[in-house]
């Protein structure tokens, strides 16, 4: 990252590396090449920035939405309705109607009352609703408590013990077409065994359905593949191969069955950084605080999930001509990096080593491409963060030159 391009830009802002996004998408497509019956939907809640959606569309991925607003956003961005799947435990009537009006690929249905409402609305508007049943497989994932979604105690999906009954109900309710089964066990999962467990659970469920003479055309295993937050420079592209292989080796698909995925974080997580400037360095008695101009309003993951993002002082690293991993030998200190918001949880990192840091230094909070900008808020009456691609900032400079 060339600091000259960004030094003068007003902070805080998100900076997207579209080259890295393209590289990531190319790696994903290279893996998909080996699996012609695999379909990937991009989970747009991870990042809905137009510059991101352009690349996702160019790569030909489908879309996973979790709200009517997201459906509108991706239709406006030029995605086709038959590329869209729509999940969520609390779909409002207007959101269902929107999906029906456009004829989306599938509603991922999370409860019996939702199924009844979809059937009713479809009947009213003389449409057929494509349905996948979101089954809660009761598989725990090795991830943070607050981003685990596939255990019996989580609010998501239909309990697997009720699956057969609900499928029978599907066949009796009018205007429904059952396309498949949907699962999603959580996010930021790095232990491939979690996906193997899900695959094995799906095998059991499919065997049970086969005994009842039921076969579906689509199995959708959701997303959840994690990224390397500790070492974004060393591992900018996630391990798609191991992820797909976990399913290829363990999930028994029926002849002609498609396997769908919904990846968010793994696709966009590493391509975004939050750029922020140091306002003050406050020497406390216990701690030394770097107070920056970005806060939980721009990036809430540390406050919400105790997430840890790598933080680089790009001003000092550049001044000292140090590479990322050399700076530990230079003059450094331990800092807490905190935001300006009036909340004790507004902390980006505790006790991290940075080169000696001064007011005005630019920090990059890395791996912020997923669940960063999309979760930004106006708390404390703050404006939403600006966003740029690296190319945009370079071309602004060229224009000025
Ligand atoms: C959030 C979400 C995803 C994407 O999760 P990632 O961990 O970002 O891959 C996929 N499917 C559903 C239903 C989701 O809610």
Tab-separated table of C-alpha atoms and ligand atoms in Angstrom:
chain	number	residue	atom	x	y	z
A	1	UNK	CA	0.000	0.000	0.000
A	2	UNK	CA	1.554	3.300	-1.041
A	3	UNK	CA	0.978	5.767	1.733
A	4	UNK	CA	1.416	8.836	-0.489
A	5	UNK	CA	-1.850	7.977	-2.178
A	6	UNK	CA	-3.801	8.072	1.027
A	7	UNK	CA	-2.007	10.451	3.367
A	8	UNK	CA	-4.155	13.425	2.404
A	9	UNK	CA	-7.505	11.608	2.423
A	10	UNK	CA	-9.925	12.467	5.169
A	11	UNK	CA	-10.263	9.662	7.701
A	12	UNK	CA	-11.771	7.317	8.695
A	13	UNK	CA	-12.526	5.479	5.472
A	14	UNK	CA	-12.696	1.974	4.056
A	15	UNK	CA	-10.110	1.138	1.448
A	16	UNK	CA	-10.833	-1.790	-0.872
A	17	UNK	CA	-8.188	-3.703	-2.769
A	18	UNK	CA	-10.067	-4.808	-5.884
A	19	UNK	CA	-6.974	-6.587	-7.221
A	20	UNK	CA	-6.973	-8.847	-4.194
A	21	UNK	CA	-10.723	-9.388	-4.556
A	22	UNK	CA	-10.184	-10.449	-8.177
A	23	UNK	CA	-7.366	-12.770	-7.154
A	24	UNK	CA	-9.603	-14.302	-4.490
A	25	UNK	CA	-12.468	-14.774	-6.932
A	26	UNK	CA	-10.097	-16.333	-9.468
A	27	UNK	CA	-8.891	-18.797	-6.823
A	28	UNK	CA	-12.508	-19.636	-5.991
A	29	UNK	CA	-13.378	-20.181	-9.654
A	30	UNK	CA	-10.310	-22.337	-10.190
A	31	UNK	CA	-11.577	-24.661	-7.441
A	32	UNK	CA	-15.150	-24.616	-8.742
A	33	UNK	CA	-13.808	-25.732	-12.081
A	34	UNK	CA	-13.248	-29.174	-10.526
A	35	UNK	CA	-16.842	-29.351	-9.284
A	36	UNK	CA	-19.313	-28.621	-12.087
A	37	UNK	CA	-22.319	-29.287	-9.838
A	38	UNK	CA	-21.261	-26.681	-7.225
A	39	UNK	CA	-22.882	-23.231	-7.163
A	40	UNK	CA	-21.624	-20.376	-4.981
A	41	UNK	CA	-23.874	-17.581	-3.770
A	42	UNK	CA	-22.144	-14.523	-2.340
A	43	UNK	CA	-23.589	-13.599	1.085
A	44	UNK	CA	-24.200	-9.935	0.403
A	45	UNK	CA	-24.606	-9.020	4.073
A	46	UNK	CA	-20.806	-9.294	4.334
A	47	UNK	CA	-20.326	-6.300	2.033
A	48	UNK	CA	-22.775	-4.622	-0.332
A	49	UNK	CA	-20.503	-1.855	-1.614
A	50	UNK	CA	-21.111	-1.290	-5.365
A	51	UNK	CA	-17.405	-1.752	-6.166
A	52	UNK	CA	-17.541	-5.187	-4.505
A	53	UNK	CA	-20.811	-6.209	-6.156
A	54	UNK	CA	-19.387	-5.318	-9.577
A	55	UNK	CA	-16.582	-7.831	-9.141
A	56	UNK	CA	-18.883	-10.501	-7.698
A	57	UNK	CA	-21.196	-10.103	-10.665
A	58	UNK	CA	-18.339	-10.234	-13.159
A	59	UNK	CA	-17.253	-13.520	-11.542
A	60	UNK	CA	-20.734	-14.934	-12.164
A	61	UNK	CA	-21.591	-15.806	-8.554
A	62	UNK	CA	-25.148	-15.998	-7.266
A	63	UNK	CA	-26.370	-14.082	-4.229
A	64	UNK	CA	-27.508	-14.969	-0.718
A	65	UNK	CA	-29.791	-12.318	0.783
A	66	UNK	CA	-31.143	-11.980	4.298
A	67	UNK	CA	-33.517	-9.046	3.809
A	68	UNK	CA	-35.763	-7.349	1.269
A	69	UNK	CA	-33.354	-4.424	1.208
A	70	UNK	CA	-30.581	-6.749	0.095
A	71	UNK	CA	-32.811	-8.216	-2.625
A	72	UNK	CA	-33.452	-4.698	-3.944
A	73	UNK	CA	-29.762	-3.815	-3.754
A	74	UNK	CA	-28.630	-6.826	-5.763
A	75	UNK	CA	-31.436	-6.498	-8.340
A	76	UNK	CA	-30.362	-2.872	-8.802
A	77	UNK	CA	-26.794	-4.087	-9.185
A	78	UNK	CA	-27.922	-6.261	-12.098
A	79	UNK	CA	-28.130	-9.730	-10.566
A	80	UNK	CA	-30.879	-11.957	-11.929
A	81	UNK	CA	-33.701	-13.169	-9.634
A	82	UNK	CA	-32.905	-16.822	-10.365
A	83	UNK	CA	-29.449	-16.237	-8.840
A	84	UNK	CA	-30.938	-15.172	-5.487
A	85	UNK	CA	-31.580	-17.216	-2.367
A	86	UNK	CA	-33.249	-15.567	0.615
A	87	UNK	CA	-32.709	-16.675	4.229
A	88	UNK	CA	-33.665	-15.175	7.596
A	89	UNK	CA	-35.753	-16.193	10.613
A	90	UNK	CA	-37.999	-13.146	10.384
A	91	UNK	CA	-39.016	-12.404	6.821
A	92	UNK	CA	-41.682	-9.681	6.730
A	93	UNK	CA	-44.644	-10.068	4.366
A	94	UNK	CA	-43.386	-7.335	2.028
A	95	UNK	CA	-40.005	-9.047	1.812
A	96	UNK	CA	-41.611	-12.354	0.904
A	97	UNK	CA	-43.821	-10.588	-1.636
A	98	UNK	CA	-40.746	-8.975	-3.195
A	99	UNK	CA	-39.120	-12.383	-3.585
A	100	UNK	CA	-42.325	-13.828	-5.061
A	101	UNK	CA	-42.803	-10.945	-7.488
A	102	UNK	CA	-39.315	-11.441	-8.862
A	103	UNK	CA	-39.368	-15.244	-8.787
A	104	UNK	CA	-36.173	-15.806	-6.805
A	105	UNK	CA	-34.362	-19.159	-6.871
A	106	UNK	CA	-35.404	-20.097	-3.328
A	107	UNK	CA	-36.702	-18.898	-0.012
A	108	UNK	CA	-34.628	-20.613	2.655
A	109	UNK	CA	-37.518	-21.211	5.049
A	110	UNK	CA	-36.743	-21.250	8.755
A	111	UNK	CA	-40.048	-22.197	10.430
A	112	UNK	CA	-43.516	-23.702	9.897
A	113	UNK	CA	-45.372	-20.391	10.377
A	114	UNK	CA	-43.105	-18.800	7.758
A	115	UNK	CA	-43.860	-21.664	5.370
A	116	UNK	CA	-47.580	-21.059	5.865
A	117	UNK	CA	-47.272	-17.330	5.210
A	118	UNK	CA	-45.198	-17.890	2.067
A	119	UNK	CA	-47.764	-20.389	0.785
A	120	UNK	CA	-50.597	-17.967	1.538
A	121	UNK	CA	-48.911	-15.000	-0.162
A	122	UNK	CA	-47.944	-17.139	-3.159
A	123	UNK	CA	-51.530	-18.320	-3.516
A	124	UNK	CA	-52.849	-14.734	-3.285
A	125	UNK	CA	-50.528	-13.551	-6.022
A	126	UNK	CA	-50.924	-16.732	-8.106
A	127	UNK	CA	-47.205	-17.514	-7.985
A	128	UNK	CA	-45.217	-20.581	-7.075
A	129	UNK	CA	-42.715	-20.100	-4.261
A	130	UNK	CA	-39.468	-22.024	-4.586
A	131	UNK	CA	-38.524	-23.363	-1.180
A	132	UNK	CA	-35.490	-24.778	0.523
A	133	UNK	CA	-36.021	-25.815	4.122
A	134	UNK	CA	-33.351	-24.478	6.440
A	135	UNK	CA	-32.625	-27.380	8.747
A	136	UNK	CA	-30.858	-26.856	12.059
A	137	UNK	CA	-28.450	-29.809	12.036
A	138	UNK	CA	-27.420	-29.454	15.682
A	139	UNK	CA	-23.747	-29.246	14.766
A	140	UNK	CA	-21.576	-27.032	16.950
A	141	UNK	CA	-18.856	-25.088	15.157
A	142	UNK	CA	-15.474	-24.173	16.581
A	143	UNK	CA	-16.026	-20.462	16.393
A	144	UNK	CA	-17.168	-17.580	18.574
A	145	UNK	CA	-20.353	-18.247	20.558
A	146	UNK	CA	-22.059	-15.245	18.962
A	147	UNK	CA	-21.489	-16.380	15.364
A	148	UNK	CA	-22.521	-19.994	15.832
A	149	UNK	CA	-25.863	-20.756	14.183
A	150	UNK	CA	-26.312	-24.511	13.800
A	151	UNK	CA	-26.916	-25.787	17.333
A	152	UNK	CA	-30.347	-26.837	18.584
A	153	UNK	CA	-30.385	-23.854	20.969
A	154	UNK	CA	-29.742	-21.310	18.181
A	155	UNK	CA	-32.732	-19.477	16.726
A	156	UNK	CA	-32.031	-20.527	13.139
A	157	UNK	CA	-33.728	-23.151	11.033
A	158	UNK	CA	-36.161	-25.999	11.548
A	159	UNK	CA	-35.170	-28.617	14.103
A	160	UNK	CA	-33.912	-31.655	12.216
A	161	UNK	CA	-36.246	-33.866	14.245
A	162	UNK	CA	-39.175	-32.068	12.581
A	163	UNK	CA	-37.779	-32.250	9.056
A	164	UNK	CA	-39.897	-35.147	7.777
A	165	UNK	CA	-43.136	-33.632	9.123
A	166	UNK	CA	-42.363	-30.254	7.596
A	167	UNK	CA	-41.597	-31.822	4.230
A	168	UNK	CA	-44.974	-33.551	4.352
A	169	UNK	CA	-46.554	-30.172	5.160
A	170	UNK	CA	-44.753	-28.639	2.154
A	171	UNK	CA	-46.441	-31.150	-0.083
A	172	UNK	CA	-49.902	-30.332	1.259
A	173	UNK	CA	-49.643	-26.519	1.236
A	174	UNK	CA	-50.517	-24.910	-2.116
A	175	UNK	CA	-48.183	-22.933	-4.379
A	176	UNK	CA	-44.954	-24.270	-2.915
A	177	UNK	CA	-42.207	-26.056	-4.779
A	178	UNK	CA	-39.687	-27.810	-2.535
A	179	UNK	CA	-36.285	-27.487	-4.162
A	180	UNK	CA	-33.906	-28.478	-1.437
A	181	UNK	CA	-32.464	-28.430	2.019
A	182	UNK	CA	-30.420	-25.578	3.437
A	183	UNK	CA	-27.910	-25.467	6.280
A	184	UNK	CA	-25.551	-22.860	7.738
A	185	UNK	CA	-23.681	-23.668	10.937
A	186	UNK	CA	-21.811	-20.445	11.640
A	187	UNK	CA	-19.082	-18.115	10.545
A	188	UNK	CA	-15.279	-17.722	10.732
A	189	UNK	CA	-14.828	-21.498	10.826
A	190	UNK	CA	-11.244	-22.672	10.242
A	191	UNK	CA	-11.565	-26.264	11.428
A	192	UNK	CA	-12.602	-28.268	8.354
A	193	UNK	CA	-13.868	-31.025	10.665
A	194	UNK	CA	-16.855	-28.803	11.426
A	195	UNK	CA	-17.847	-28.938	7.757
A	196	UNK	CA	-17.179	-32.694	7.690
A	197	UNK	CA	-19.553	-33.088	10.627
A	198	UNK	CA	-22.201	-31.130	8.780
A	199	UNK	CA	-21.674	-33.287	5.675
A	200	UNK	CA	-22.107	-36.443	7.730
A	201	UNK	CA	-25.246	-35.118	9.349
A	202	UNK	CA	-26.674	-34.291	5.916
A	203	UNK	CA	-25.909	-37.865	4.773
A	204	UNK	CA	-28.004	-39.160	7.674
A	205	UNK	CA	-30.856	-36.802	6.875
A	206	UNK	CA	-30.796	-37.681	3.169
A	207	UNK	CA	-30.837	-41.383	4.011
A	208	UNK	CA	-33.894	-40.812	6.196
A	209	UNK	CA	-35.619	-38.932	3.363
A	210	UNK	CA	-34.728	-41.657	0.873
A	211	UNK	CA	-36.547	-44.152	3.109
A	212	UNK	CA	-39.623	-41.965	2.737
A	213	UNK	CA	-39.160	-41.702	-1.010
A	214	UNK	CA	-38.190	-38.013	-0.901
A	215	UNK	CA	-35.306	-36.611	-2.954
A	216	UNK	CA	-34.479	-32.946	-3.462
A	217	UNK	CA	-32.567	-31.270	-6.294
A	218	UNK	CA	-30.426	-28.943	-4.161
A	219	UNK	CA	-28.369	-29.241	-0.999
A	220	UNK	CA	-27.207	-25.841	0.246
A	221	UNK	CA	-24.551	-26.009	2.968
A	222	UNK	CA	-24.299	-22.256	3.585
A	223	UNK	CA	-20.994	-20.519	4.184
A	224	UNK	CA	-18.799	-19.988	7.176
A	225	UNK	CA	-15.283	-20.475	5.820
A	226	UNK	CA	-12.949	-18.297	7.899
A	227	UNK	CA	-10.005	-16.067	7.045
A	228	UNK	CA	-6.626	-15.442	8.699
A	229	UNK	CA	-7.134	-12.310	10.787
A	230	UNK	CA	-3.692	-12.678	12.403
A	231	UNK	CA	-1.663	-12.842	9.204
A	232	UNK	CA	-3.529	-11.143	6.362
A	233	UNK	CA	-0.316	-10.449	4.424
A	234	UNK	CA	0.834	-14.064	4.533
A	235	UNK	CA	-2.621	-15.550	3.862
A	236	UNK	CA	-4.616	-13.104	1.771
A	237	UNK	CA	-6.629	-15.835	0.019
A	238	UNK	CA	-8.566	-18.424	2.038
A	239	UNK	CA	-8.179	-22.145	1.620
A	240	UNK	CA	-11.072	-22.807	-0.739
A	241	UNK	CA	-9.606	-26.145	-1.765
A	242	UNK	CA	-9.793	-27.701	1.693
A	243	UNK	CA	-13.262	-26.270	2.169
A	244	UNK	CA	-14.678	-27.788	-1.015
A	245	UNK	CA	-12.767	-31.016	-0.456
A	246	UNK	CA	-14.346	-31.435	2.994
A	247	UNK	CA	-17.684	-31.668	1.206
A	248	UNK	CA	-16.468	-33.464	-1.910
A	249	UNK	CA	-14.985	-36.241	0.212
A	250	UNK	CA	-17.677	-36.562	2.857
A	251	UNK	CA	-21.029	-35.475	1.461
A	252	UNK	CA	-22.903	-38.078	-0.585
A	253	UNK	CA	-24.868	-36.258	-3.245
A	254	UNK	CA	-27.589	-37.989	-5.200
A	255	UNK	CA	-27.207	-38.242	-8.976
A	256	UNK	CA	-27.934	-34.848	-10.527
A	257	UNK	CA	-28.050	-33.078	-7.175
A	258	UNK	CA	-26.479	-29.621	-6.998
A	259	UNK	CA	-24.434	-28.472	-4.022
A	260	UNK	CA	-24.849	-24.798	-3.199
A	261	UNK	CA	-22.682	-22.621	-0.969
A	262	UNK	CA	-23.148	-19.183	0.537
A	263	UNK	CA	-19.777	-17.585	1.163
A	264	UNK	CA	-19.387	-14.079	2.524
A	265	UNK	CA	-16.369	-13.450	4.707
A	266	UNK	CA	-14.032	-15.761	2.796
A	267	UNK	CA	-14.594	-13.816	-0.425
A	268	UNK	CA	-14.376	-10.211	0.777
A	269	UNK	CA	-12.821	-10.237	4.268
A	270	UNK	CA	-9.209	-9.645	3.284
A	271	UNK	CA	-9.796	-7.092	0.555
A	272	UNK	CA	-10.837	-4.275	2.899
A	273	UNK	CA	-8.983	-2.169	5.449
A	274	UNK	CA	-10.304	0.560	7.696
A	275	UNK	CA	-7.960	3.550	7.544
A	276	UNK	CA	-7.914	5.741	10.601
A	277	UNK	CA	-5.749	8.535	11.960
A	278	UNK	CA	-4.269	8.822	15.422
A	279	UNK	CA	-5.876	11.719	17.255
A	280	UNK	CA	-4.006	11.409	20.538
A	281	UNK	CA	-1.530	9.208	22.302
A	282	UNK	CA	-2.549	9.226	25.940
A	283	UNK	CA	-0.071	8.000	28.527
A	284	UNK	CA	-2.096	6.396	31.291
A	285	UNK	CA	-0.692	4.978	34.499
A	286	UNK	CA	-1.632	1.437	33.541
A	287	UNK	CA	-1.920	1.636	29.773
A	288	UNK	CA	-0.766	3.692	26.860
A	289	UNK	CA	-3.729	4.555	24.641
A	290	UNK	CA	-3.681	5.285	20.948
A	291	UNK	CA	-6.939	7.131	20.377
A	292	UNK	CA	-8.004	6.986	16.731
A	293	UNK	CA	-10.734	8.701	14.735
A	294	UNK	CA	-12.504	5.445	13.781
A	295	UNK	CA	-14.631	3.631	16.295
A	296	UNK	CA	-17.189	0.891	16.733
A	297	UNK	CA	-19.442	3.004	14.502
A	298	UNK	CA	-17.220	2.146	11.530
A	299	UNK	CA	-16.133	-1.356	12.615
A	300	UNK	CA	-18.181	-3.012	15.338
A	301	UNK	CA	-16.706	-6.523	15.189
A	302	UNK	CA	-14.210	-6.047	18.055
A	303	UNK	CA	-16.946	-4.645	20.323
A	304	UNK	CA	-19.597	-7.144	19.218
A	305	UNK	CA	-17.625	-10.397	18.942
A	306	UNK	CA	-14.293	-9.629	20.612
A	307	UNK	CA	-12.833	-9.923	17.143
A	308	UNK	CA	-9.148	-9.110	16.745
A	309	UNK	CA	-7.999	-7.346	13.615
A	310	UNK	CA	-4.359	-6.829	12.802
A	311	UNK	CA	-3.447	-3.152	13.087
A	312	UNK	CA	-0.545	-1.578	11.219
A	313	UNK	CA	0.906	1.882	11.708
A	314	UNK	CA	1.544	2.529	8.066
A	315	UNK	CA	3.036	5.994	8.604
A	316	UNK	CA	5.808	4.782	10.882
A	317	UNK	CA	6.349	1.525	9.031
A	318	UNK	CA	6.884	3.557	5.871
A	319	UNK	CA	9.042	6.252	7.551
A	320	UNK	CA	11.354	3.637	8.959
A	321	UNK	CA	11.270	1.699	5.679
A	322	UNK	CA	10.403	-1.393	7.622
A	323	UNK	CA	8.536	-4.311	6.238
A	324	UNK	CA	5.560	-5.463	8.139
A	325	UNK	CA	7.399	-8.112	10.083
A	326	UNK	CA	10.649	-6.214	10.638
A	327	UNK	CA	9.201	-3.462	12.732
A	328	UNK	CA	9.396	-5.552	15.884
A	329	UNK	CA	13.136	-4.873	15.931
A	330	UNK	CA	12.629	-1.120	15.775
A	331	UNK	CA	11.537	1.159	18.597
A	332	UNK	CA	8.169	-0.122	19.613
A	333	UNK	CA	5.756	0.103	22.504
A	334	UNK	CA	2.661	-1.658	23.804
A	335	UNK	CA	-0.567	0.186	23.113
A	336	UNK	CA	-4.293	-0.111	23.505
A	337	UNK	CA	-5.905	1.148	20.305
A	338	UNK	CA	-9.281	2.705	21.097
A	339	UNK	CA	-11.974	4.679	19.302
A	340	UNK	CA	-13.656	7.947	20.231
A	341	UNK	CA	-17.148	6.547	20.945
A	342	UNK	CA	-18.601	6.909	24.420
A	343	UNK	CA	-18.648	3.168	25.132
A	344	UNK	CA	-16.079	1.149	27.078
A	345	UNK	CA	-16.333	-1.594	24.466
A	346	UNK	CA	-15.080	0.790	21.777
A	347	UNK	CA	-11.639	-0.816	21.757
A	348	UNK	CA	-9.891	-2.194	18.658
A	349	UNK	CA	-6.988	-3.905	20.395
A	350	UNK	CA	-5.356	-4.237	23.800
A	351	UNK	CA	-1.634	-4.503	24.475
A	352	UNK	CA	-0.490	-4.696	20.904
A	353	UNK	CA	3.009	-3.823	19.754
A	354	UNK	CA	3.282	-0.912	17.352
A	355	UNK	CA	6.214	1.226	16.263
A	356	UNK	CA	6.343	4.372	18.410
A	357	UNK	CA	3.131	6.054	17.420
A	358	UNK	CA	2.364	9.763	17.147
A	359	UNK	CA	-0.584	12.040	16.579
A	360	UNK	CA	-1.416	12.155	12.877
A	361	UNK	CA	-0.127	8.666	12.060
A	362	UNK	CA	-2.305	6.597	9.738
A	363	UNK	CA	-3.275	3.159	10.972
A	364	UNK	CA	-4.698	0.380	8.823
A	365	UNK	CA	-7.108	-1.970	10.567
A	366	UNK	CA	-6.827	-4.995	8.335
A	367	UNK	CA	-9.190	-7.761	7.212
A	368	UNK	CA	-12.165	-5.414	7.484
A	369	UNK	CA	-13.784	-6.221	4.147
A	370	UNK	CA	-16.503	-8.417	5.669
A	371	UNK	CA	-19.057	-7.229	8.243
A	372	UNK	CA	-17.315	-3.857	8.465
A	373	UNK	CA	-18.904	-1.227	6.273
A	374	UNK	CA	-22.249	-3.077	6.218
A	375	UNK	CA	-22.487	-2.895	10.017
A	376	UNK	CA	-21.510	0.773	10.278
A	377	UNK	CA	-23.885	2.986	12.244
A	378	UNK	CA	-24.530	6.657	12.909
A	379	UNK	CA	-24.303	6.310	16.695
A	380	UNK	CA	-23.136	9.553	18.289
A	381	UNK	CA	-24.498	11.295	15.152
A	382	UNK	CA	-21.403	10.276	13.240
A	383	UNK	CA	-21.492	10.196	9.432
A	384	UNK	CA	-21.170	6.821	7.716
A	385	UNK	CA	-17.594	6.122	6.612
A	386	UNK	CA	-16.386	7.015	3.130
A	387	UNK	CA	-15.153	4.170	0.933
A	388	UNK	CA	-12.545	4.065	-1.830
A	389	UNK	CA	-10.826	1.503	-3.947
A	390	UNK	CA	-7.053	1.676	-4.192
A	391	UNK	CA	-7.437	2.518	-7.886
A	392	UNK	CA	-9.737	5.426	-7.103
A	393	UNK	CA	-7.251	6.997	-4.738
A	394	UNK	CA	-4.401	6.498	-7.173
A	395	UNK	CA	-6.349	8.045	-10.032
A	396	UNK	CA	-7.341	11.061	-7.888
A	397	UNK	CA	-3.649	11.607	-7.389
A	398	UNK	CA	-2.962	11.237	-11.103
A	399	UNK	CA	-5.670	13.804	-11.848
A	400	UNK	CA	-4.073	16.262	-9.482
A	401	UNK	CA	-0.592	15.667	-10.832
B	1	LIG	C1	-24.159	-14.815	7.054
B	1	LIG	C2	-24.617	-15.981	6.301
B	1	LIG	C3	-23.763	-16.593	5.380
B	1	LIG	C4	-22.348	-16.171	5.143
B	1	LIG	O1	-21.512	-16.475	6.203
B	1	LIG	P1	-19.932	-16.271	6.058
B	1	LIG	O2	-19.398	-16.744	7.347
B	1	LIG	O3	-19.686	-14.821	5.842
B	1	LIG	O4	-19.472	-17.096	4.911
B	1	LIG	C5	-24.273	-17.656	4.649
B	1	LIG	N1	-25.532	-18.099	4.833
B	1	LIG	C6	-26.371	-17.533	5.717
B	1	LIG	C7	-27.739	-18.060	5.844
B	1	LIG	C8	-25.942	-16.468	6.483
B	1	LIG	O5	-26.767	-15.922	7.371
